[in-house]
Coordinates of C-alpha atoms in Angstrom, one line a residue:
M1 CA 19.8 -12.5 2.1
D2 CA 21.1 -15.5 3.9
A3 CA 18.3 -18.3 5.1
P4 CA 18.7 -20.5 7.9
S5 CA 18.2 -24.2 7.4
R6 CA 15.2 -25.4 7.3
A7 CA 16.3 -27.1 11.0
A8 CA 16.6 -23.5 12.6
S9 CA 13.1 -23.7 14.6
A10 CA 14.7 -26.1 16.8
E11 CA 17.8 -24.4 16.8
P12 CA 18.8 -21.5 20.2
R13 CA 16.2 -18.2 19.9
G14 CA 19.6 -16.0 18.8
T15 CA 19.9 -18.1 15.5
R16 CA 16.7 -17.3 14.4
P17 CA 15.7 -13.7 13.3
N18 CA 13.1 -10.9 14.7
I19 CA 10.7 -9.5 12.5
V20 CA 9.1 -6.2 12.2
F21 CA 6.6 -5.7 9.2
I22 CA 5.9 -2.5 8.8
M23 CA 2.8 -1.5 6.7
S24 CA 1.5 1.8 5.3
D25 CA -2.3 2.2 3.8
D26 CA -1.7 3.7 0.0
H27 CA 1.7 4.8 0.3
A28 CA 2.8 5.6 -3.2
V29 CA 6.5 4.6 -4.6
Q30 CA 6.5 8.3 -5.7
A31 CA 6.4 9.7 -2.2
I32 CA 9.6 7.8 -0.9
S33 CA 12.5 9.4 -2.1
A34 CA 14.6 6.0 -1.8
Y35 CA 13.0 5.0 -5.1
G36 CA 14.0 8.8 -6.6
H37 CA 10.8 10.2 -7.9
P38 CA 10.6 14.2 -8.0
V39 CA 7.8 14.6 -5.9
S40 CA 9.9 12.8 -3.0
K41 CA 12.9 15.0 -3.5
L42 CA 10.7 17.8 -2.5
A43 CA 9.3 15.9 0.5
P44 CA 11.8 13.1 1.4
T45 CA 11.5 10.4 3.6
P46 CA 14.8 10.0 5.6
N47 CA 13.8 7.1 8.0
I48 CA 12.0 5.0 5.4
D49 CA 15.5 5.6 3.3
R50 CA 17.4 4.1 6.2
I51 CA 16.1 0.8 5.3
A52 CA 17.0 1.1 2.0
Q53 CA 20.5 2.5 3.0
N54 CA 20.9 -0.5 5.6
G55 CA 19.4 -3.2 2.9
V56 CA 17.6 -3.5 -0.1
V57 CA 15.0 -1.6 -2.2
F58 CA 12.9 -3.7 -4.9
R59 CA 12.3 -1.9 -7.9
N60 CA 9.7 -4.0 -9.8
S61 CA 7.5 -4.4 -6.5
F62 CA 3.4 -5.1 -7.6
V63 CA 0.5 -6.4 -6.1
T64 CA -2.0 -9.0 -7.1
N65 CA -4.8 -6.4 -6.8
S66 CA -4.6 -2.8 -5.8
L67 CA -7.2 -2.7 -2.9
C68 CA -6.5 -2.7 0.6
G69 CA -8.4 -5.8 1.7
P70 CA -7.4 -8.3 -1.0
S71 CA -4.0 -7.0 -0.8
R72 CA -3.6 -7.5 3.1
A73 CA -5.1 -11.2 2.7
A74 CA -2.2 -12.0 -0.4
M75 CA 0.5 -11.2 1.8
L76 CA -0.9 -13.0 5.0
T77 CA -1.7 -16.2 2.9
G78 CA 0.7 -16.1 -0.4
K79 CA -1.8 -16.7 -2.2
F80 CA -4.4 -14.9 -4.9
G81 CA -7.4 -13.5 -4.0
H82 CA -9.2 -16.2 -5.8
V83 CA -7.8 -18.9 -3.9
N84 CA -7.6 -17.3 -0.4
G85 CA -11.3 -16.6 -0.9
F86 CA -10.6 -12.5 -0.2
N87 CA -11.5 -10.3 -3.3
K88 CA -13.2 -7.3 -2.4
N89 CA -13.4 -5.0 0.2
G90 CA -16.0 -5.7 2.6
E91 CA -15.7 -9.3 2.4
T92 CA -14.4 -11.1 6.0
F93 CA -11.2 -13.2 6.1
D94 CA -11.4 -16.9 6.6
A95 CA -9.1 -16.7 9.3
S96 CA -9.2 -20.3 9.6
Q97 CA -6.6 -20.8 6.9
W98 CA -3.1 -21.3 6.8
T99 CA -1.2 -17.4 7.5
W100 CA 2.3 -16.7 8.0
P101 CA 2.0 -15.1 11.2
R102 CA 0.3 -18.1 12.9
A103 CA 3.1 -20.5 11.4
L104 CA 6.1 -18.3 12.8
K105 CA 3.5 -18.5 16.2
E106 CA 3.7 -22.5 15.6
A107 CA 7.1 -22.4 15.2
G108 CA 7.7 -20.6 18.9
Y109 CA 7.5 -17.2 17.6
Q110 CA 5.8 -14.2 19.8
T111 CA 3.7 -12.5 17.7
A112 CA 1.6 -9.1 17.6
V113 CA -0.4 -6.8 15.4
I114 CA -0.9 -2.8 16.1
G115 CA -2.7 -1.1 14.0
K116 CA -4.9 -1.5 10.8
W117 CA -6.1 -4.6 10.6
H118 CA -9.3 -4.5 7.4
I119 CA -10.1 -7.7 6.5
G120 CA -12.2 -8.3 8.9
P121 CA -13.7 -7.1 12.6
T122 CA -10.9 -8.2 14.4
P123 CA -7.9 -11.0 13.5
E124 CA -9.3 -13.7 16.0
G125 CA -8.2 -17.0 14.6
I126 CA -5.2 -16.3 13.7
D127 CA -3.8 -16.7 16.8
F128 CA -1.6 -13.3 17.4
D129 CA -0.1 -13.2 20.8
Y130 CA -1.3 -9.5 21.3
W131 CA -3.1 -7.3 18.9
K132 CA -4.6 -4.0 19.2
I133 CA -6.1 -2.7 15.9
L134 CA -8.3 0.2 14.6
D135 CA -11.8 0.0 14.0
D136 CA -12.2 -0.7 10.0
Q137 CA -10.6 2.0 8.4
G138 CA -9.8 4.0 11.5
K139 CA -9.7 7.8 12.2
Y140 CA -7.0 10.0 12.1
Y141 CA -7.7 11.8 14.9
N142 CA -9.1 10.0 18.5
P143 CA -9.7 6.8 17.0
D144 CA -11.4 3.6 18.3
F145 CA -8.8 0.9 19.4
I146 CA -9.9 -2.7 19.7
T147 CA -7.9 -5.4 22.0
A148 CA -9.2 -8.5 23.0
G149 CA -10.7 -6.9 26.0
G150 CA -13.2 -4.1 24.4
R151 CA -12.9 -1.0 22.4
T152 CA -11.4 2.4 23.8
R153 CA -11.4 5.8 22.3
V154 CA -7.8 7.2 22.7
E155 CA -7.3 10.9 22.2
G156 CA -4.6 11.6 19.7
Y157 CA -3.2 11.2 16.0
A158 CA -3.5 7.8 14.7
T159 CA -0.2 7.2 13.4
D160 CA 1.7 8.6 16.2
L161 CA -0.1 6.0 18.5
I162 CA 0.3 3.1 16.5
T163 CA 3.9 3.9 16.7
R164 CA 3.7 4.8 20.7
Y165 CA 1.9 0.9 21.1
S166 CA 4.6 -0.8 18.8
L167 CA 6.9 0.9 20.8
D168 CA 5.7 -0.1 23.8
W169 CA 4.9 -3.8 23.1
L170 CA 8.8 -4.0 22.2
K171 CA 10.0 -2.5 25.3
T172 CA 6.9 -4.1 28.2
R173 CA 5.2 -6.5 26.6
R174 CA 8.0 -8.5 24.4
D175 CA 8.9 -11.9 25.9
P176 CA 13.3 -11.5 25.7
D177 CA 13.7 -15.6 25.5
K178 CA 11.5 -15.7 22.2
P179 CA 12.1 -14.0 18.6
F180 CA 9.5 -12.3 17.7
M181 CA 7.4 -11.1 14.9
L182 CA 5.6 -7.6 14.9
M183 CA 3.5 -6.0 12.3
V184 CA 3.0 -2.1 12.4
H185 CA 0.0 -1.6 10.5
H186 CA -0.5 2.6 9.8
K187 CA -3.7 3.8 8.7
A188 CA -1.8 6.7 7.0
P189 CA -1.7 7.8 4.2
H190 CA -5.0 6.5 3.3
R191 CA -8.1 8.9 2.3
N192 CA -8.8 11.3 3.6
F193 CA -5.1 12.6 4.0
M194 CA -5.7 14.2 7.5
P195 CA -1.9 15.4 8.5
A196 CA -0.8 16.0 12.2
L197 CA -1.2 19.1 13.5
R198 CA 2.4 19.8 13.5
H199 CA 2.6 18.9 9.7
V200 CA -0.4 20.6 8.4
Q201 CA 1.9 23.6 6.9
K202 CA 4.9 21.3 5.9
Y203 CA 4.2 21.4 2.7
Q204 CA 2.4 24.8 2.0
G205 CA 4.1 26.9 -0.3
V206 CA 5.6 24.3 -2.1
E207 CA 5.1 23.6 -6.0
F208 CA 5.3 20.1 -6.8
P209 CA 5.5 19.1 -9.9
V210 CA 2.0 18.4 -11.9
P211 CA 1.9 15.1 -13.7
P212 CA 1.7 15.8 -17.7
T213 CA -0.8 13.3 -17.6
Y214 CA -3.2 15.5 -15.5
F215 CA -5.6 16.4 -17.6
D216 CA -5.7 13.0 -20.0
D217 CA -8.5 12.7 -21.9
Y218 CA -8.3 8.7 -21.7
K219 CA -8.6 8.6 -25.1
S220 CA -9.0 4.8 -26.7
R221 CA -9.3 4.1 -23.0
P222 CA -13.1 3.5 -22.2
A223 CA -12.5 2.2 -18.8
A224 CA -10.4 5.1 -17.4
A225 CA -13.4 7.1 -19.2
R226 CA -15.5 6.0 -17.0
Q227 CA -13.6 6.3 -13.7
E228 CA -14.6 8.6 -10.7
M229 CA -11.8 9.4 -9.3
N230 CA -10.5 12.7 -10.5
I231 CA -8.7 14.9 -8.0
Y232 CA -10.5 18.0 -9.8
R233 CA -13.8 16.7 -10.3
D234 CA -14.4 13.8 -7.6
A235 CA -12.5 14.5 -5.1
Q236 CA -15.0 16.2 -1.9
E237 CA -14.0 19.5 -1.5
G238 CA -14.5 19.5 1.9
H239 CA -13.5 15.8 3.4
D240 CA -10.5 15.2 0.9
L241 CA -9.5 18.4 -0.2
K242 CA -10.1 20.5 3.3
M243 CA -12.0 23.4 1.5
T244 CA -14.2 26.0 3.3
V245 CA -17.0 27.8 1.7
A246 CA -16.1 31.4 2.0
V247 CA -13.5 33.6 2.9
G248 CA -13.4 34.1 6.9
S249 CA -15.4 30.8 7.2
T250 CA -14.6 27.9 8.6
R251 CA -17.5 25.7 7.2
L252 CA -15.9 22.7 4.8
R253 CA -17.4 22.4 1.7
E254 CA -18.8 18.9 -0.1
N255 CA -18.3 16.2 3.3
I256 CA -20.2 13.3 3.6
W257 CA -18.2 11.6 6.0
P258 CA -17.9 14.1 8.9
D259 CA -16.7 12.1 11.7
D260 CA -13.2 12.5 10.7
F261 CA -13.7 15.9 11.6
D262 CA -16.4 15.7 14.3
R263 CA -14.4 13.3 16.6
M264 CA -11.5 15.8 17.0
T265 CA -11.4 17.7 20.5
P266 CA -12.4 21.2 20.5
A267 CA -8.7 22.5 20.3
Q268 CA -7.8 19.9 18.1
R269 CA -10.6 21.9 15.5
A270 CA -9.9 24.9 16.1
E271 CA -5.8 24.7 15.4
W272 CA -6.8 22.6 12.5
D273 CA -8.8 25.2 11.1
R274 CA -6.3 28.4 11.7
L275 CA -3.6 26.1 10.0
H276 CA -5.9 26.0 6.9
Q277 CA -7.3 29.2 7.3
A278 CA -5.1 31.8 5.5
G279 CA -5.0 29.1 2.5
N280 CA -8.4 28.6 2.2
D281 CA -9.0 32.5 2.1
A282 CA -6.8 33.0 -0.6
M283 CA -8.7 30.5 -2.6
N284 CA -11.8 31.9 -2.0
A285 CA -10.8 35.4 -2.6
A286 CA -9.0 34.4 -5.9
G287 CA -12.7 33.0 -7.3
L288 CA -10.9 30.4 -9.0
E289 CA -12.2 28.5 -11.6
G290 CA -12.0 25.5 -14.5
R291 CA -7.8 24.8 -15.5
D292 CA -6.7 27.0 -12.6
M293 CA -9.1 25.7 -9.7
A294 CA -8.1 21.8 -11.1
L295 CA -4.3 23.2 -10.4
W296 CA -5.0 24.5 -7.3
K297 CA -6.7 21.4 -6.1
Y298 CA -4.3 19.6 -7.2
Q299 CA -1.5 21.1 -4.5
R300 CA -3.9 21.4 -1.9
Y301 CA -4.2 17.2 -2.5
M302 CA -0.3 17.0 -2.7
Q303 CA 0.2 19.1 0.7
E304 CA -2.2 17.0 2.4
Y305 CA -1.3 13.2 1.3
L306 CA 2.6 14.2 1.8
G307 CA 1.7 15.8 5.1
T308 CA 0.1 12.5 6.1
V309 CA 3.2 10.7 5.0
A310 CA 5.4 12.9 7.1
A311 CA 4.3 11.1 10.6
V312 CA 4.9 7.7 8.9
D313 CA 8.5 8.6 8.2
E314 CA 9.1 9.7 11.7
G315 CA 7.5 6.7 13.2
V316 CA 9.8 5.0 11.4
G317 CA 12.6 6.7 12.6
E318 CA 11.6 5.8 16.2
L319 CA 11.2 2.2 15.6
L320 CA 14.7 2.1 14.0
D321 CA 16.2 4.1 16.6
Y322 CA 15.1 1.8 19.3
L323 CA 16.2 -1.6 17.8
E324 CA 19.2 0.1 17.3
E325 CA 19.7 1.3 20.9
S326 CA 18.1 -1.7 22.1
G327 CA 20.5 -4.0 20.1
L328 CA 18.0 -5.5 18.6
A329 CA 18.7 -4.4 15.1
E330 CA 21.6 -6.9 14.9
N331 CA 19.5 -9.6 14.3
T332 CA 15.9 -8.3 13.4
I333 CA 14.4 -8.0 9.7
V334 CA 12.6 -4.9 9.1
V335 CA 10.2 -4.7 6.4
Y336 CA 8.8 -1.5 4.8
T337 CA 5.7 -2.2 2.5
S338 CA 2.6 -0.7 1.7
D339 CA -0.8 -2.3 1.0
Q340 CA -0.5 -1.2 -2.6
G341 CA 0.6 2.0 -5.0
F342 CA -1.6 5.1 -5.1
Y343 CA -2.2 8.1 -7.5
L344 CA -0.7 11.6 -7.0
G345 CA -2.4 13.3 -10.0
E346 CA -0.8 10.8 -12.8
H347 CA -4.2 11.1 -15.0
G348 CA -5.8 13.4 -13.0
W349 CA -6.3 10.5 -10.3
F350 CA -6.6 9.9 -6.4
D351 CA -7.1 6.4 -5.2
K352 CA -5.6 3.0 -6.8
R353 CA -7.3 0.2 -8.1
W354 CA -6.3 0.1 -11.6
I355 CA -3.4 -2.4 -13.1
Y356 CA -1.2 0.5 -14.2
E357 CA 2.3 1.3 -13.0
E358 CA 1.1 4.2 -10.4
S359 CA -1.4 1.6 -8.2
M360 CA -0.2 -1.5 -9.2
R361 CA 3.7 -1.0 -8.2
T362 CA 4.5 -1.0 -4.2
P363 CA 7.6 0.2 -2.1
L364 CA 9.1 -3.0 -0.9
L365 CA 12.5 -1.9 1.3
V366 CA 14.1 -4.7 3.8
Q367 CA 16.9 -4.4 6.1
Y368 CA 18.3 -7.8 8.0
P369 CA 21.7 -6.9 9.0
G370 CA 24.8 -9.2 8.4
H371 CA 22.5 -10.7 5.5
I372 CA 21.8 -8.2 3.3
R373 CA 24.5 -5.5 2.2
G374 CA 23.3 -2.2 2.4
G375 CA 22.4 -0.4 -0.8
T376 CA 21.3 -3.5 -2.6
T377 CA 18.6 -3.4 -5.4
V378 CA 16.6 -5.7 -7.1
D379 CA 14.8 -5.1 -10.4
A380 CA 13.2 -8.8 -10.4
L381 CA 9.6 -8.5 -10.8
V382 CA 8.1 -9.3 -7.4
Q383 CA 4.9 -9.3 -6.0
N384 CA 3.1 -9.4 -2.4
I385 CA 2.6 -13.2 -2.5
D386 CA 6.3 -13.2 -2.1
Y387 CA 6.5 -11.9 1.6
A388 CA 5.2 -15.1 3.4
P389 CA 7.5 -17.2 1.7
T390 CA 10.5 -14.9 2.6
L391 CA 10.0 -14.5 5.6
L392 CA 9.4 -17.9 6.3
E393 CA 12.2 -19.4 4.8
C394 CA 14.4 -16.1 6.9
A395 CA 12.8 -18.0 10.2
G396 CA 13.6 -21.3 9.3
V397 CA 9.9 -22.6 9.0
P398 CA 8.9 -24.8 5.8
A399 CA 6.3 -23.1 3.8
P400 CA 3.4 -25.5 3.0
G401 CA 2.3 -26.6 -0.1
G402 CA -0.2 -24.3 -2.1
I403 CA 1.8 -21.0 -1.7
Q404 CA 1.7 -19.1 -4.9
G405 CA 4.6 -16.9 -3.9
R406 CA 8.5 -17.6 -4.2
S407 CA 11.2 -16.4 -1.9
L408 CA 13.2 -13.6 -2.0
A409 CA 16.1 -14.6 -1.0
P410 CA 17.7 -15.7 -3.7
L411 CA 17.0 -12.0 -5.6
V412 CA 18.9 -10.3 -2.6
E413 CA 21.9 -12.5 -2.8
G414 CA 22.2 -11.7 -6.2
K415 CA 21.7 -15.3 -7.7
P416 CA 18.1 -15.2 -9.3
P417 CA 17.0 -18.7 -10.2
A418 CA 17.0 -19.3 -13.9
D419 CA 13.0 -20.0 -13.7
W420 CA 12.2 -16.5 -12.1
R421 CA 9.3 -14.9 -13.0
R422 CA 8.9 -13.2 -16.2
S423 CA 5.6 -11.5 -15.9
L424 CA 3.0 -11.0 -13.1
Y425 CA -0.7 -11.8 -13.2
Y426 CA -3.4 -9.0 -11.6
H427 CA -7.1 -9.1 -11.0
Y428 CA -9.4 -6.6 -9.5
Y429 CA -12.8 -7.1 -8.8
E430 CA -14.8 -4.7 -7.1
F431 CA -17.3 -3.1 -9.5
P432 CA -20.0 -1.8 -8.6
G433 CA -17.9 -0.1 -6.4
F434 CA -16.0 3.2 -5.3
H435 CA -15.0 5.2 -7.9
S436 CA -16.6 2.8 -11.0
V437 CA -13.3 1.3 -11.9
R438 CA -14.3 -1.3 -14.1
A439 CA -13.3 -5.3 -13.4
H440 CA -10.4 -6.1 -14.9
Y441 CA -7.0 -8.6 -15.2
G442 CA -3.9 -8.9 -17.0
V443 CA -0.5 -9.6 -17.3
R444 CA 2.7 -7.3 -17.1
S445 CA 6.3 -8.2 -18.5
D446 CA 9.4 -6.1 -18.2
R447 CA 7.9 -4.0 -20.8
Y448 CA 4.6 -4.9 -21.8
K449 CA 1.3 -4.7 -20.5
L450 CA -2.0 -6.7 -21.2
A451 CA -5.0 -5.6 -19.5
R452 CA -9.0 -7.3 -20.1
F453 CA -11.7 -5.2 -18.9
Y454 CA -15.2 -7.0 -18.8
G455 CA -18.9 -6.6 -17.3
D456 CA -20.4 -3.3 -18.9
I457 CA -16.9 -2.5 -20.8
D458 CA -16.2 -5.7 -22.9
A459 CA -12.2 -4.3 -23.8
W460 CA -8.6 -4.9 -24.2
E461 CA -5.6 -2.2 -23.4
F462 CA -2.0 -3.0 -24.2
Y463 CA 0.8 -1.2 -23.1
D464 CA 4.7 -1.0 -24.6
L465 CA 6.0 0.2 -21.0
K466 CA 9.2 1.8 -22.4
A467 CA 7.6 3.3 -25.5
D468 CA 5.0 4.7 -23.3
P469 CA 5.7 4.6 -19.5
T470 CA 3.0 6.9 -19.0
E471 CA 0.5 4.4 -20.5
M472 CA -1.4 7.1 -22.2
H473 CA -1.5 4.7 -25.6
N474 CA -3.7 1.9 -25.9
R475 CA -2.1 -0.3 -29.1
I476 CA -4.3 -3.2 -29.0
D477 CA -5.4 -2.5 -32.3
D478 CA -2.1 -1.0 -33.6
P479 CA -0.8 -3.8 -36.3
A480 CA 2.9 -2.9 -35.5
Y481 CA 2.1 -4.9 -32.1
R482 CA 0.2 -7.9 -33.4
E483 CA 2.8 -10.4 -32.3
E484 CA 3.9 -9.0 -29.5
I485 CA 0.1 -8.7 -28.7
A486 CA -0.4 -12.5 -29.8
T487 CA 2.6 -13.7 -27.0
M488 CA 1.0 -11.7 -23.8
K489 CA -2.6 -13.1 -24.5
A490 CA -1.0 -16.5 -24.7
E491 CA 1.0 -15.4 -21.4
L492 CA -2.0 -14.2 -19.7
A493 CA -3.9 -17.3 -20.6
R494 CA -0.7 -19.5 -19.4
L495 CA -0.9 -17.5 -16.0
R496 CA -4.5 -18.0 -15.6
E497 CA -4.3 -21.4 -15.8
Y498 CA -1.1 -21.5 -13.8
Y499 CA -3.0 -19.3 -11.1
G500 CA -6.2 -21.4 -11.4
D501 CA -8.1 -18.2 -12.0
E502 CA -11.3 -19.4 -14.1
T503 CA -13.1 -16.0 -14.4
P504 CA -14.8 -16.4 -17.9
H505 CA -12.4 -14.8 -20.9
S506 CA -15.3 -13.4 -22.5
G507 CA -18.8 -12.3 -22.5
R508 CA -20.6 -9.6 -20.5
A509 CA -20.9 -10.4 -16.4
N510 CA -21.0 -9.1 -13.4
A511 CA -17.4 -9.3 -11.7
P512 CA -17.2 -13.1 -10.8
R513 CA -16.7 -14.1 -6.9

């Protein structure tokens, strides 16, 4: 990734790349076929894969905190949550602090964000030239969009609307005399996993492979044993799994957030019910219980989740097509990422939050014609705090002091710095909170992972990712790993000091702010 010189911000517009930053919400690496997981072979993402074919796939991309708001704040600032001030969902991002979108605007870029924001009521204060965002989490059907002019409810499907508004901005609102930065932030495939009507039956009848850890007993992992995010125990049967109460009925089972369905038009709801009816009737008629019901719920979850991904992939294709047809692609960096990873039944779970692989790992694919060779892969450890310095370097905009991430450009060029990180730091704070995942922090190297849970569960966990890639066996008390554990504890202490995280090492306490 050849970066322009630091003086590029003073050069003619054509020397500075445009940036289209596409971020989905809760899109698991397992559900992107460029990463080769068995699930994605049954539910491919051909358009997202185009970015990989045209550019680079980062195979070891991770987040600092696997939670929507904190991850977004880390991306915007290049800093961990304990530095940027945003550690838990529900907090409000301090928009007066430095962010890379504002830095680009100050350097002459035209900037816009469309879709999910979720780190405050609006992005006011970051000074986007244009913004059109969903209200908080947003709704899949007939969502409310907020602009500087107010709130409007729009009939349609959120993913399609975000794609349409993004294309409209590129075609009609963009200043052709300025480089631009457009953030396309999808709600999908966030819970409650509602596919577009055209995709509701896309994967009905497909048998997805059940993860070998689906019926995990959480032995030796007390925090994992206390979570509330099992697909077969904790997912709402109506809200999440779209299950009905009886054969012939369209009335949903447990559904504590009815507005997701109630805001559908009568025609939308009738079609939604019709498309689910046969599957629900068969389930109700079968009288499933126990393990059989748990396995049915897994398949229904996967059908809904992956069906929701399908419109995101289509939207990416529409954006790529326009960039190519308009000639903009030649000088445009396209990034595809998610705010974190997600569980597709591993350990029996949906959701995210943990330091474990499926939630800590996040997709990152980038194309930049003429600068990144198509089909490139990078195996180095990278993190979402690296996005800000990378994009600024490519735009020729100096980064301020205090950024904790590093530019990924030399990795793409095949010239990793000798001092590139050998480990990653992670910290999750939100307990008490949804799904009862305990607060914890830890370190991941290329082979080992060490985690410290604190609060009402005070425990250490250690994993050998080579011998135990599914993280089923906590080896913290295994004498065979005594030296490795000591090394990782020392590395954790070093990273906490390096990044300035002063959360207490010991003692029982509530999750610190």
